[in-house]
PDB file of C-alpha atoms in Angstrom:
ATOM      1  CA  MET A   4      81.095  57.516 129.004  1.00 42.00           C
ATOM      2  CA  LYS A   5      83.059  54.919 130.880  1.00 44.00           C
ATOM      3  CA  SER A   6      84.549  53.509 127.884  1.00 43.00           C
ATOM      4  CA  ALA A   7      85.644  57.161 126.916  1.00 44.00           C
ATOM      5  CA  ARG A   8      87.441  57.621 130.252  1.00 44.00           C
ATOM      6  CA  LEU A   9      89.131  54.714 130.131  1.00 41.00           C
ATOM      7  CA  SER A  10      90.698  54.555 126.382  1.00 47.00           C
ATOM      8  CA  SER A  11      92.087  58.562 126.727  1.00 53.00           C
ATOM      9  CA  PRO A  12      94.582  57.687 129.216  1.00 60.00           C
ATOM     10  CA  GLY A  13      95.957  54.459 126.929  1.00 65.00           C
ATOM     11  CA  ALA A  14      95.819  56.832 123.759  1.00 66.00           C
ATOM     12  CA  VAL A  15      98.078  59.059 125.576  1.00 70.00           C
ATOM     13  CA  ARG A  16     100.293  55.968 126.705  1.00 79.00           C
ATOM     14  CA  TYR A  17     100.393  54.191 122.516  1.00 81.00           C
ATOM     15  CA  PHE A  18     101.257  58.424 121.692  1.00 77.00           C
ATOM     16  CA  ILE A  19     104.368  58.852 124.507  1.00 82.00           C
ATOM     17  CA  LEU A  20     105.112  55.154 123.363  1.00 88.00           C
ATOM     18  CA  ILE A  21     105.248  55.654 119.775  1.00 88.00           C
ATOM     19  CA  VAL A  22     107.539  59.422 120.794  1.00 85.00           C
ATOM     20  CA  LEU A  23     110.254  56.777 122.299  1.00 89.00           C
ATOM     21  CA  LEU A  24     110.217  54.689 119.550  1.00 92.00           C
ATOM     22  CA  LEU A  25     110.439  57.536 117.011  1.00 90.00           C
ATOM     23  CA  ALA A  26     113.390  59.164 118.813  1.00 90.00           C
ATOM     24  CA  LEU A  27     114.784  55.455 119.350  1.00 92.00           C
ATOM     25  CA  LEU A  28     114.737  55.131 115.398  1.00 90.00           C
ATOM     26  CA  TRP A  29     116.300  58.080 114.846  1.00 88.00           C
ATOM     27  CA  GLU A  30     119.264  57.325 117.519  1.00 88.00           C
ATOM     28  CA  ALA A  31     119.433  53.817 116.293  1.00 86.00           C
ATOM     29  CA  TYR A  32     119.929  55.400 112.286  1.00 84.00           C
ATOM     30  CA  LYS A  33     122.697  57.598 113.771  1.00 82.00           C
ATOM     31  CA  LEU A  34     124.489  54.781 115.021  1.00 82.00           C
ATOM     32  CA  LEU A  35     124.152  53.389 111.889  1.00 78.00           C
ATOM     33  CA  GLY A  36     125.985  55.791 110.071  1.00 73.00           C
ATOM     34  CA  ALA A  37     130.028  56.085 109.936  1.00 65.00           C
ATOM     35  CA  PRO A  38     131.709  58.961 111.111  1.00 64.00           C
ATOM     36  CA  GLY A  39     131.080  60.676 107.799  1.00 66.00           C
ATOM     37  CA  GLY A  40     127.624  60.144 108.011  1.00 65.00           C
ATOM     38  CA  ALA A  41     127.336  59.564 104.371  1.00 69.00           C
ATOM     39  CA  TYR A  42     127.968  55.357 104.529  1.00 70.00           C
ATOM     40  CA  LEU A  43     127.228  52.520 106.550  1.00 72.00           C
ATOM     41  CA  ARG A  44     129.373  52.040 109.228  1.00 68.00           C
ATOM     42  CA  GLY A  45     131.744  49.124 108.948  1.00 62.00           C
ATOM     43  CA  THR A  46     131.661  49.938 105.116  1.00 62.00           C
ATOM     44  CA  VAL A  47     134.143  51.604 102.936  1.00 55.00           C
ATOM     45  CA  PRO A  48     134.580  54.461  99.825  1.00 56.00           C
ATOM     46  CA  ALA A  49     135.687  52.832  96.834  1.00 53.00           C
ATOM     47  CA  GLN A  50     138.868  54.855  96.489  1.00 52.00           C
ATOM     48  CA  GLY A  51     141.236  54.415 100.133  1.00 48.00           C
ATOM     49  CA  ASP A  52     142.497  57.322 102.071  1.00 45.00           C
ATOM     50  CA  ALA A  53     145.490  57.168  99.933  1.00 42.00           C
ATOM     51  CA  GLY A  54     143.759  57.419  96.751  1.00 42.00           C
ATOM     52  CA  LYS A  55     144.283  54.098  95.900  1.00 42.00           C
ATOM     53  CA  PRO A  56     141.255  51.427  94.521  1.00 45.00           C
ATOM     54  CA  VAL A  57     140.010  48.951  96.390  1.00 42.00           C
ATOM     55  CA  GLY A  58     137.440  47.639  94.585  1.00 44.00           C
ATOM     56  CA  ILE A  59     138.829  44.504  94.559  1.00 45.00           C
ATOM     57  CA  LEU A  60     138.630  44.079  98.133  1.00 45.00           C
ATOM     58  CA  CYS A  61     135.233  45.799  98.035  1.00 52.00           C
ATOM     59  CA  GLY A  62     133.829  43.138  95.051  1.00 48.00           C
ATOM     60  CA  SER A  63     135.381  39.920  97.504  1.00 48.00           C
ATOM     61  CA  VAL A  64     133.732  40.740 100.702  1.00 48.00           C
ATOM     62  CA  GLY A  65     130.241  43.262  99.419  1.00 49.00           C
ATOM     63  CA  LEU A  66     131.275  46.437 101.200  1.00 54.00           C
ATOM     64  CA  CYS A  67     132.034  48.504  99.018  1.00 58.00           C
ATOM     65  CA  GLU A  68     129.630  52.037  99.292  1.00 60.00           C
ATOM     66  CA  LEU A  69     126.587  51.000 101.316  1.00 70.00           C
ATOM     67  CA  GLU A  70     125.727  54.503 101.024  1.00 72.00           C
ATOM     68  CA  LEU A  71     122.624  56.048 103.527  1.00 73.00           C
ATOM     69  CA  PRO A  72     120.022  57.950 101.705  1.00 77.00           C
ATOM     70  CA  VAL A  73     119.891  60.474 104.690  1.00 77.00           C
ATOM     71  CA  ARG A  74     123.265  61.514 106.425  1.00 78.00           C
ATOM     72  CA  ALA A  75     122.914  60.544 109.356  1.00 77.00           C
ATOM     73  CA  ASP A  76     126.144  63.098 111.093  1.00 79.00           C
ATOM     74  CA  ASP A  77     125.101  65.615 113.647  1.00 80.00           C
ATOM     75  CA  ARG A  78     124.129  68.532 110.681  1.00 84.00           C
ATOM     76  CA  ALA A  79     121.594  66.390 109.075  1.00 83.00           C
ATOM     77  CA  MET A  80     120.255  64.587 112.443  1.00 86.00           C
ATOM     78  CA  PRO A  81     121.468  66.147 115.560  1.00 89.00           C
ATOM     79  CA  HIS A  82     121.051  64.005 118.884  1.00 89.00           C
ATOM     80  CA  VAL A  83     117.634  64.314 120.332  1.00 91.00           C
ATOM     81  CA  TRP A  84     118.947  65.011 123.365  1.00 92.00           C
ATOM     82  CA  ASP A  85     120.810  67.880 121.870  1.00 92.00           C
ATOM     83  CA  ILE A  86     117.478  69.175 120.016  1.00 92.00           C
ATOM     84  CA  PHE A  87     116.110  69.121 123.756  1.00 92.00           C
ATOM     85  CA  GLN A  88     118.582  70.813 124.834  1.00 93.00           C
ATOM     86  CA  THR A  89     118.883  74.062 122.548  1.00 92.00           C
ATOM     87  CA  ILE A  90     115.031  74.202 123.391  1.00 93.00           C
ATOM     88  CA  LEU A  91     115.963  75.433 126.800  1.00 92.00           C
ATOM     89  CA  GLU A  92     119.036  77.822 126.229  1.00 90.00           C
ATOM     90  CA  PRO A  93     119.213  81.194 124.095  1.00 90.00           C
ATOM     91  CA  PRO A  94     118.530  81.186 120.333  1.00 85.00           C
ATOM     92  CA  ARG A  95     121.533  83.702 120.424  1.00 82.00           C
ATOM     93  CA  ARG A  96     124.473  85.138 122.767  1.00 80.00           C
ATOM     94  CA  GLY A  97     123.479  88.046 125.231  1.00 77.00           C
ATOM     95  CA  SER A  98     119.525  87.189 124.857  1.00 79.00           C
ATOM     96  CA  ASP A  99     117.625  86.039 127.793  1.00 83.00           C
ATOM     97  CA  THR A 100     115.025  84.486 126.283  1.00 87.00           C
ATOM     98  CA  ILE A 101     115.364  80.516 125.753  1.00 92.00           C
ATOM     99  CA  LEU A 102     113.932  79.173 122.659  1.00 93.00           C
ATOM    100  CA  LEU A 103     110.684  77.782 124.237  1.00 94.00           C
ATOM    101  CA  THR A 104     109.677  80.910 124.704  1.00 94.00           C
ATOM    102  CA  ILE A 105     110.106  81.966 121.184  1.00 94.00           C
ATOM    103  CA  LEU A 106     108.327  78.791 120.378  1.00 96.00           C
ATOM    104  CA  LEU A 107     105.569  78.838 122.467  1.00 96.00           C
ATOM    105  CA  ARG A 108     104.820  82.624 121.557  1.00 96.00           C
ATOM    106  CA  ALA A 109     105.702  81.235 117.769  1.00 96.00           C
ATOM    107  CA  SER A 110     103.060  78.704 118.019  1.00 96.00           C
ATOM    108  CA  LEU A 111     100.305  80.119 119.181  1.00 97.00           C
ATOM    109  CA  PHE A 112     100.383  83.056 116.602  1.00 96.00           C
ATOM    110  CA  THR A 113      99.887  80.535 114.074  1.00 96.00           C
ATOM    111  CA  LEU A 114      97.737  78.461 115.946  1.00 97.00           C
ATOM    112  CA  GLN A 115      95.201  81.594 116.067  1.00 96.00           C
ATOM    113  CA  GLU A 116      95.383  82.111 112.574  1.00 96.00           C
ATOM    114  CA  ALA A 117      94.894  78.304 111.670  1.00 97.00           C
ATOM    115  CA  VAL A 118      91.945  78.648 114.055  1.00 97.00           C
ATOM    116  CA  PHE A 119      90.574  81.351 111.691  1.00 97.00           C
ATOM    117  CA  GLY A 120      90.990  79.758 108.534  1.00 97.00           C
ATOM    118  CA  PHE A 121      89.423  76.403 110.318  1.00 98.00           C
ATOM    119  CA  LEU A 122      86.632  78.155 110.744  1.00 97.00           C
ATOM    120  CA  PHE A 123      86.490  80.304 107.240  1.00 97.00           C
ATOM    121  CA  GLY A 124      87.044  77.215 105.235  1.00 97.00           C
ATOM    122  CA  GLY A 125      85.197  74.771 107.622  1.00 97.00           C
ATOM    123  CA  CYS A 126      82.133  76.801 107.142  1.00 97.00           C
ATOM    124  CA  LEU A 127      82.890  77.483 103.837  1.00 97.00           C
ATOM    125  CA  GLY A 128      83.039  73.826 102.938  1.00 97.00           C
ATOM    126  CA  PHE A 129      79.763  72.806 104.859  1.00 97.00           C
ATOM    127  CA  ALA A 130      77.929  74.862 103.268  1.00 96.00           C
ATOM    128  CA  LEU A 131      79.016  73.450 100.193  1.00 96.00           C
ATOM    129  CA  GLY A 132      78.538  70.374 101.136  1.00 96.00           C
ATOM    130  CA  VAL A 133      74.688  71.732 101.828  1.00 96.00           C
ATOM    131  CA  LEU A 134      73.940  73.007  98.645  1.00 95.00           C
ATOM    132  CA  PHE A 135      75.231  69.903  96.584  1.00 95.00           C
ATOM    133  CA  ALA A 136      73.400  67.622  98.268  1.00 93.00           C
ATOM    134  CA  HIS A 137      70.534  69.493  97.560  1.00 90.00           C
ATOM    135  CA  SER A 138      70.959  70.664  93.699  1.00 90.00           C
ATOM    136  CA  GLY A 139      72.137  68.508  91.190  1.00 89.00           C
ATOM    137  CA  LEU A 140      72.510  71.399  89.029  1.00 93.00           C
ATOM    138  CA  LEU A 141      74.727  73.263  91.425  1.00 92.00           C
ATOM    139  CA  GLU A 142      77.327  69.836  92.411  1.00 92.00           C
ATOM    140  CA  ARG A 143      77.369  69.039  88.459  1.00 93.00           C
ATOM    141  CA  GLY A 144      78.595  73.057  87.487  1.00 93.00           C
ATOM    142  CA  LEU A 145      81.039  74.099  90.724  1.00 94.00           C
ATOM    143  CA  LEU A 146      82.295  70.700  91.898  1.00 94.00           C
ATOM    144  CA  PRO A 147      84.680  70.850  89.355  1.00 94.00           C
ATOM    145  CA  TYR A 148      86.167  73.377  90.206  1.00 94.00           C
ATOM    146  CA  VAL A 149      86.066  72.967  93.657  1.00 94.00           C
ATOM    147  CA  VAL A 150      87.862  70.023  92.909  1.00 94.00           C
ATOM    148  CA  ALA A 151      90.021  72.113  89.890  1.00 93.00           C
ATOM    149  CA  SER A 152      91.215  74.583  92.446  1.00 91.00           C
ATOM    150  CA  GLN A 153      92.812  71.863  94.708  1.00 91.00           C
ATOM    151  CA  THR A 154      95.440  71.214  92.114  1.00 91.00           C
ATOM    152  CA  VAL A 155      97.094  74.629  92.320  1.00 89.00           C
ATOM    153  CA  PRO A 156     100.459  74.549  94.288  1.00 89.00           C
ATOM    154  CA  LEU A 157      99.936  76.564  97.678  1.00 90.00           C
ATOM    155  CA  LEU A 158     103.473  78.149  97.358  1.00 88.00           C
ATOM    156  CA  ALA A 159     101.793  79.702  93.928  1.00 90.00           C
ATOM    157  CA  ILE A 160      98.653  80.971  95.843  1.00 91.00           C
ATOM    158  CA  ALA A 161     100.229  81.759  98.576  1.00 92.00           C
ATOM    159  CA  PRO A 162     101.810  85.073  96.912  1.00 92.00           C
ATOM    160  CA  MET A 163      98.514  86.160  95.169  1.00 92.00           C
ATOM    161  CA  VAL A 164      96.572  86.462  98.070  1.00 93.00           C
ATOM    162  CA  VAL A 165      98.714  88.462 100.314  1.00 92.00           C
ATOM    163  CA  ILE A 166      99.192  90.761  97.262  1.00 92.00           C
ATOM    164  CA  TRP A 167      95.340  90.671  97.345  1.00 92.00           C
ATOM    165  CA  LEU A 168      94.844  91.177 100.448  1.00 91.00           C
ATOM    166  CA  GLY A 169      97.658  92.733 102.454  1.00 87.00           C
ATOM    167  CA  GLY A 170     100.486  91.163 104.416  1.00 83.00           C
ATOM    168  CA  SER A 171      98.238  90.758 107.527  1.00 88.00           C
ATOM    169  CA  TRP A 172      97.068  87.841 109.218  1.00 91.00           C
ATOM    170  CA  PHE A 173      93.861  87.709 107.416  1.00 94.00           C
ATOM    171  CA  SER A 174      95.684  86.698 103.852  1.00 94.00           C
ATOM    172  CA  VAL A 175      97.394  83.927 106.177  1.00 95.00           C
ATOM    173  CA  ALA A 176      93.784  82.984 107.350  1.00 95.00           C
ATOM    174  CA  VAL A 177      92.493  82.497 103.538  1.00 96.00           C
ATOM    175  CA  ILE A 178      95.777  80.629 102.646  1.00 95.00           C
ATOM    176  CA  ALA A 179      94.991  78.204 105.971  1.00 96.00           C
ATOM    177  CA  ALA A 180      91.150  77.861 104.780  1.00 96.00           C
ATOM    178  CA  TYR A 181      92.159  77.057 101.125  1.00 95.00           C
ATOM    179  CA  LEU A 182      93.294  73.709 102.754  1.00 94.00           C
ATOM    180  CA  THR A 183      90.323  73.147 104.660  1.00 95.00           C
ATOM    181  CA  PHE A 184      87.232  73.563 102.842  1.00 96.00           C
ATOM    182  CA  PHE A 185      87.946  71.263 100.242  1.00 96.00           C
ATOM    183  CA  PRO A 186      87.773  67.809 102.836  1.00 96.00           C
ATOM    184  CA  VAL A 187      85.040  69.263 104.616  1.00 97.00           C
ATOM    185  CA  THR A 188      83.337  70.021 101.314  1.00 97.00           C
ATOM    186  CA  ILE A 189      83.550  66.421  99.338  1.00 97.00           C
ATOM    187  CA  ASN A 190      83.063  64.527 103.156  1.00 97.00           C
ATOM    188  CA  THR A 191      79.934  66.826 103.967  1.00 97.00           C
ATOM    189  CA  LEU A 192      78.550  65.488 100.519  1.00 96.00           C
ATOM    190  CA  GLN A 193      79.029  61.856 101.519  1.00 95.00           C
ATOM    191  CA  GLY A 194      77.699  62.255 104.482  1.00 95.00           C
ATOM    192  CA  LEU A 195      74.173  64.036 103.761  1.00 95.00           C
ATOM    193  CA  ARG A 196      73.736  61.335 100.922  1.00 93.00           C
ATOM    194  CA  SER A 197      74.826  58.693 103.324  1.00 92.00           C
ATOM    195  CA  PRO A 198      71.024  58.058 105.356  1.00 91.00           C
ATOM    196  CA  GLU A 199      69.143  55.474 103.822  1.00 91.00           C
ATOM    197  CA  PRO A 200      66.043  55.965 101.398  1.00 89.00           C
ATOM    198  CA  ALA A 201      63.602  54.700 103.783  1.00 91.00           C
ATOM    199  CA  ALA A 202      64.230  56.584 106.491  1.00 91.00           C
ATOM    200  CA  ILE A 203      64.166  59.878 104.278  1.00 88.00           C
ATOM    201  CA  GLU A 204      60.593  58.392 103.063  1.00 90.00           C
ATOM    202  CA  LEU A 205      59.722  58.458 106.312  1.00 90.00           C
ATOM    203  CA  MET A 206      60.062  61.646 106.843  1.00 89.00           C
ATOM    204  CA  HIS A 207      58.782  62.141 104.219  1.00 85.00           C
ATOM    205  CA  SER A 208      55.715  60.294 104.874  1.00 87.00           C
ATOM    206  CA  TYR A 209      55.502  63.386 108.427  1.00 87.00           C
ATOM    207  CA  ALA A 210      55.142  65.857 105.831  1.00 84.00           C
ATOM    208  CA  ALA A 211      58.906  66.476 107.013  1.00 86.00           C
ATOM    209  CA  THR A 212      60.539  70.181 105.237  1.00 87.00           C
ATOM    210  CA  LYS A 213      63.854  69.898 103.753  1.00 87.00           C
ATOM    211  CA  TRP A 214      64.786  72.087 106.132  1.00 90.00           C
ATOM    212  CA  ALA A 215      63.973  69.264 108.923  1.00 91.00           C
ATOM    213  CA  ILE A 216      65.154  66.435 107.032  1.00 91.00           C
ATOM    214  CA  LEU A 217      69.040  68.537 106.963  1.00 91.00           C
ATOM    215  CA  TRP A 218      68.435  69.213 110.670  1.00 91.00           C
ATOM    216  CA  LYS A 219      66.838  66.205 112.238  1.00 90.00           C
ATOM    217  CA  LEU A 220      68.601  63.020 109.428  1.00 92.00           C
ATOM    218  CA  ARG A 221      71.209  64.350 107.350  1.00 93.00           C
ATOM    219  CA  VAL A 222      73.775  66.209 109.290  1.00 93.00           C
ATOM    220  CA  PRO A 223      73.264  63.886 112.412  1.00 92.00           C
ATOM    221  CA  ALA A 224      74.324  61.172 109.825  1.00 92.00           C
ATOM    222  CA  ALA A 225      76.763  62.730 108.251  1.00 94.00           C
ATOM    223  CA  LEU A 226      78.629  63.994 111.582  1.00 94.00           C
ATOM    224  CA  PRO A 227      81.598  61.005 111.079  1.00 93.00           C
ATOM    225  CA  TYR A 228      82.519  62.277 107.714  1.00 95.00           C
ATOM    226  CA  ILE A 229      82.254  65.864 109.011  1.00 96.00           C
ATOM    227  CA  PHE A 230      84.590  65.305 111.805  1.00 95.00           C
ATOM    228  CA  THR A 231      87.065  63.269 109.651  1.00 95.00           C
ATOM    229  CA  ALA A 232      87.367  65.700 107.621  1.00 96.00           C
ATOM    230  CA  LEU A 233      87.959  68.606 110.361  1.00 97.00           C
ATOM    231  CA  LYS A 234      90.445  66.595 111.414  1.00 95.00           C
ATOM    232  CA  VAL A 235      92.469  66.310 108.448  1.00 95.00           C
ATOM    233  CA  SER A 236      91.480  69.895 108.227  1.00 96.00           C
ATOM    234  CA  ALA A 237      93.035  71.175 111.694  1.00 96.00           C
ATOM    235  CA  THR A 238      96.524  70.010 110.907  1.00 95.00           C
ATOM    236  CA  ALA A 239      96.208  71.667 106.770  1.00 96.00           C
ATOM    237  CA  SER A 240      95.155  74.508 108.537  1.00 96.00           C
ATOM    238  CA  VAL A 241      98.197  74.726 110.822  1.00 97.00           C
ATOM    239  CA  VAL A 242     100.264  74.220 107.610  1.00 96.00           C
ATOM    240  CA  GLY A 243      98.269  76.307 105.305  1.00 95.00           C
ATOM    241  CA  ALA A 244      99.037  78.892 108.488  1.00 95.00           C
ATOM    242  CA  ILE A 245     102.789  78.458 108.319  1.00 95.00           C
ATOM    243  CA  ILE A 246     102.994  78.432 104.477  1.00 94.00           C
ATOM    244  CA  GLY A 247     101.412  81.466 104.630  1.00 93.00           C
ATOM    245  CA  GLU A 248     103.604  83.931 106.837  1.00 93.00           C
ATOM    246  CA  LEU A 249     106.556  83.124 104.859  1.00 91.00           C
ATOM    247  CA  PRO A 250     105.557  85.869 102.066  1.00 91.00           C
ATOM    248  CA  SER A 251     103.242  88.051 104.105  1.00 87.00           C
ATOM    249  CA  GLY A 252     106.554  88.599 106.120  1.00 85.00           C
ATOM    250  CA  ILE A 253     104.751  88.064 109.218  1.00 88.00           C
ATOM    251  CA  ALA A 254     107.580  87.855 111.963  1.00 86.00           C
ATOM    252  CA  ASP A 255     105.770  86.848 114.953  1.00 90.00           C
ATOM    253  CA  GLY A 256     104.626  82.620 113.384  1.00 92.00           C
ATOM    254  CA  LEU A 257     106.490  79.516 113.130  1.00 94.00           C
ATOM    255  CA  GLY A 258     106.703  80.623 109.265  1.00 93.00           C
ATOM    256  CA  ARG A 259     109.598  83.038 109.788  1.00 92.00           C
ATOM    257  CA  VAL A 260     110.898  81.505 112.811  1.00 94.00           C
ATOM    258  CA  ILE A 261     111.506  78.194 110.871  1.00 94.00           C
ATOM    259  CA  LEU A 262     112.761  80.799 107.548  1.00 92.00           C
ATOM    260  CA  ASN A 263     115.253  82.635 110.184  1.00 91.00           C
ATOM    261  CA  PHE A 264     116.775  79.269 111.601  1.00 91.00           C
ATOM    262  CA  ASN A 265     116.881  76.840 107.893  1.00 91.00           C
ATOM    263  CA  GLN A 266     118.912  80.399 106.903  1.00 88.00           C
ATOM    264  CA  TYR A 267     121.971  79.641 109.852  1.00 84.00           C
ATOM    265  CA  TYR A 268     120.935  75.756 109.701  1.00 83.00           C
ATOM    266  CA  ALA A 269     124.883  75.642 108.956  1.00 77.00           C
ATOM    267  CA  THR A 270     125.733  76.750 112.488  1.00 80.00           C
ATOM    268  CA  GLY A 271     122.438  75.194 114.574  1.00 82.00           C
ATOM    269  CA  PRO A 272     120.766  72.453 113.322  1.00 90.00           C
ATOM    270  CA  GLU A 273     119.698  72.043 117.152  1.00 92.00           C
ATOM    271  CA  LYS A 274     117.499  74.751 115.875  1.00 93.00           C
ATOM    272  CA  LEU A 275     115.505  73.859 113.401  1.00 94.00           C
ATOM    273  CA  TRP A 276     114.887  70.909 114.268  1.00 94.00           C
ATOM    274  CA  ALA A 277     113.158  72.391 117.778  1.00 94.00           C
ATOM    275  CA  ALA A 278     111.481  74.564 115.458  1.00 95.00           C
ATOM    276  CA  ILE A 279     109.799  71.588 112.640  1.00 94.00           C
ATOM    277  CA  LEU A 280     109.199  69.512 116.495  1.00 94.00           C
ATOM    278  CA  PHE A 281     106.959  72.459 117.412  1.00 96.00           C
ATOM    279  CA  ALA A 282     105.327  72.989 114.345  1.00 96.00           C
ATOM    280  CA  SER A 283     104.035  69.117 114.696  1.00 94.00           C
ATOM    281  CA  LEU A 284     103.150  69.818 118.076  1.00 94.00           C
ATOM    282  CA  THR A 285     100.861  72.370 117.198  1.00 95.00           C
ATOM    283  CA  GLY A 286      98.742  70.797 114.209  1.00 94.00           C
ATOM    284  CA  LEU A 287      98.721  67.839 116.992  1.00 92.00           C
ATOM    285  CA  THR A 288      96.786  69.876 119.434  1.00 93.00           C
ATOM    286  CA  PHE A 289      94.226  71.371 117.109  1.00 96.00           C
ATOM    287  CA  PHE A 290      93.478  67.304 115.538  1.00 94.00           C
ATOM    288  CA  LEU A 291      93.848  66.357 119.293  1.00 92.00           C
ATOM    289  CA  VAL A 292      91.282  69.006 120.331  1.00 94.00           C
ATOM    290  CA  ILE A 293      88.714  68.830 116.955  1.00 95.00           C
ATOM    291  CA  SER A 294      89.153  64.304 118.116  1.00 92.00           C
ATOM    292  CA  LEU A 295      87.553  65.417 122.069  1.00 92.00           C
ATOM    293  CA  LEU A 296      84.778  67.813 120.130  1.00 93.00           C
ATOM    294  CA  GLU A 297      84.188  64.798 118.163  1.00 92.00           C
ATOM    295  CA  ARG A 298      84.060  61.943 121.010  1.00 89.00           C
ATOM    296  CA  MET A 299      82.118  64.285 122.971  1.00 89.00           C
ATOM    297  CA  ILE A 300      79.003  65.670 120.185  1.00 88.00           C
ATOM    298  CA  VAL A 301      79.004  62.523 118.607  1.00 81.00           C
ATOM    299  CA  GLN A 302      78.521  60.468 122.178  1.00 76.00           C
ATOM    300  CA  LYS A 303      76.187  63.068 122.969  1.00 75.00           C
ATOM    301  CA  GLN A 304      74.297  62.172 120.150  1.00 72.00           C
ATOM    302  CA  VAL A 305      74.106  58.301 120.847  1.00 65.00           C
ATOM    303  CA  SER A 306      72.561  58.977 124.286  1.00 66.00           C
ATOM    304  CA  ASP A 307      70.147  61.160 123.104  1.00 64.00           C
ATOM    305  CA  SER A 308      69.203  58.893 120.456  1.00 60.00           C
TER     306      SER A 308
END
């Protein structure tokens, strides 16, 4: 427990350092761009301002048309401080609510949908993993269909789910569960099969039932595998919830906020980037919660053993 307490501040420091580094890289990339944002600063396009070719000069000095892969102007890449300033301002004139409040409410609403989908998908994935681990027939018969289900694009499935179940939060939770159950199924199956055969034989020698072997040997051995899948599924459920909000017409979540700000991107790109930032923070928060639960449960298991 002591090492866990010591490692937490270190993880926070590393996270802050990474965020600052990303912000510096963002601004450094903007510095590389010419005022127009399309070319590397210090290079010139193949045509001069008067329309005269400058290809000979460019060829001689090697500074002709070094186009950037992503435009670095303020429309494509707003300054970091402009994004944070926009968060503290109302999104439109005449409004008393700042963008921060709107994004927090939308993030909490989307997180609730993601949590329901995460729980449903996680339970379904765990149940399928247990069934496949105990029945080779079910594994051979159903696992290919489980794998095939993930080849269908989510953007194609989301409207179908909304048509079947209606445009409610439950439809969004089902869409989030669709992205959650698969990694949990695969990792649970792998984890339940991770104990050594000698350990299983020892349990059989004590006349242990399959149920006892499952909960006393297989599940404890599978916990690292399961939590790895749950951490992946935590962020995936947020993505699924955001995508599911688009066809469902739900106006309270991040999906609708991102869609609205995308329509007005030309006049306020900072708002869309702020919404994307909060969507990322929502997924990261969910990931950190699952990581904390993993640390508590796994360490308790180690201390008990």
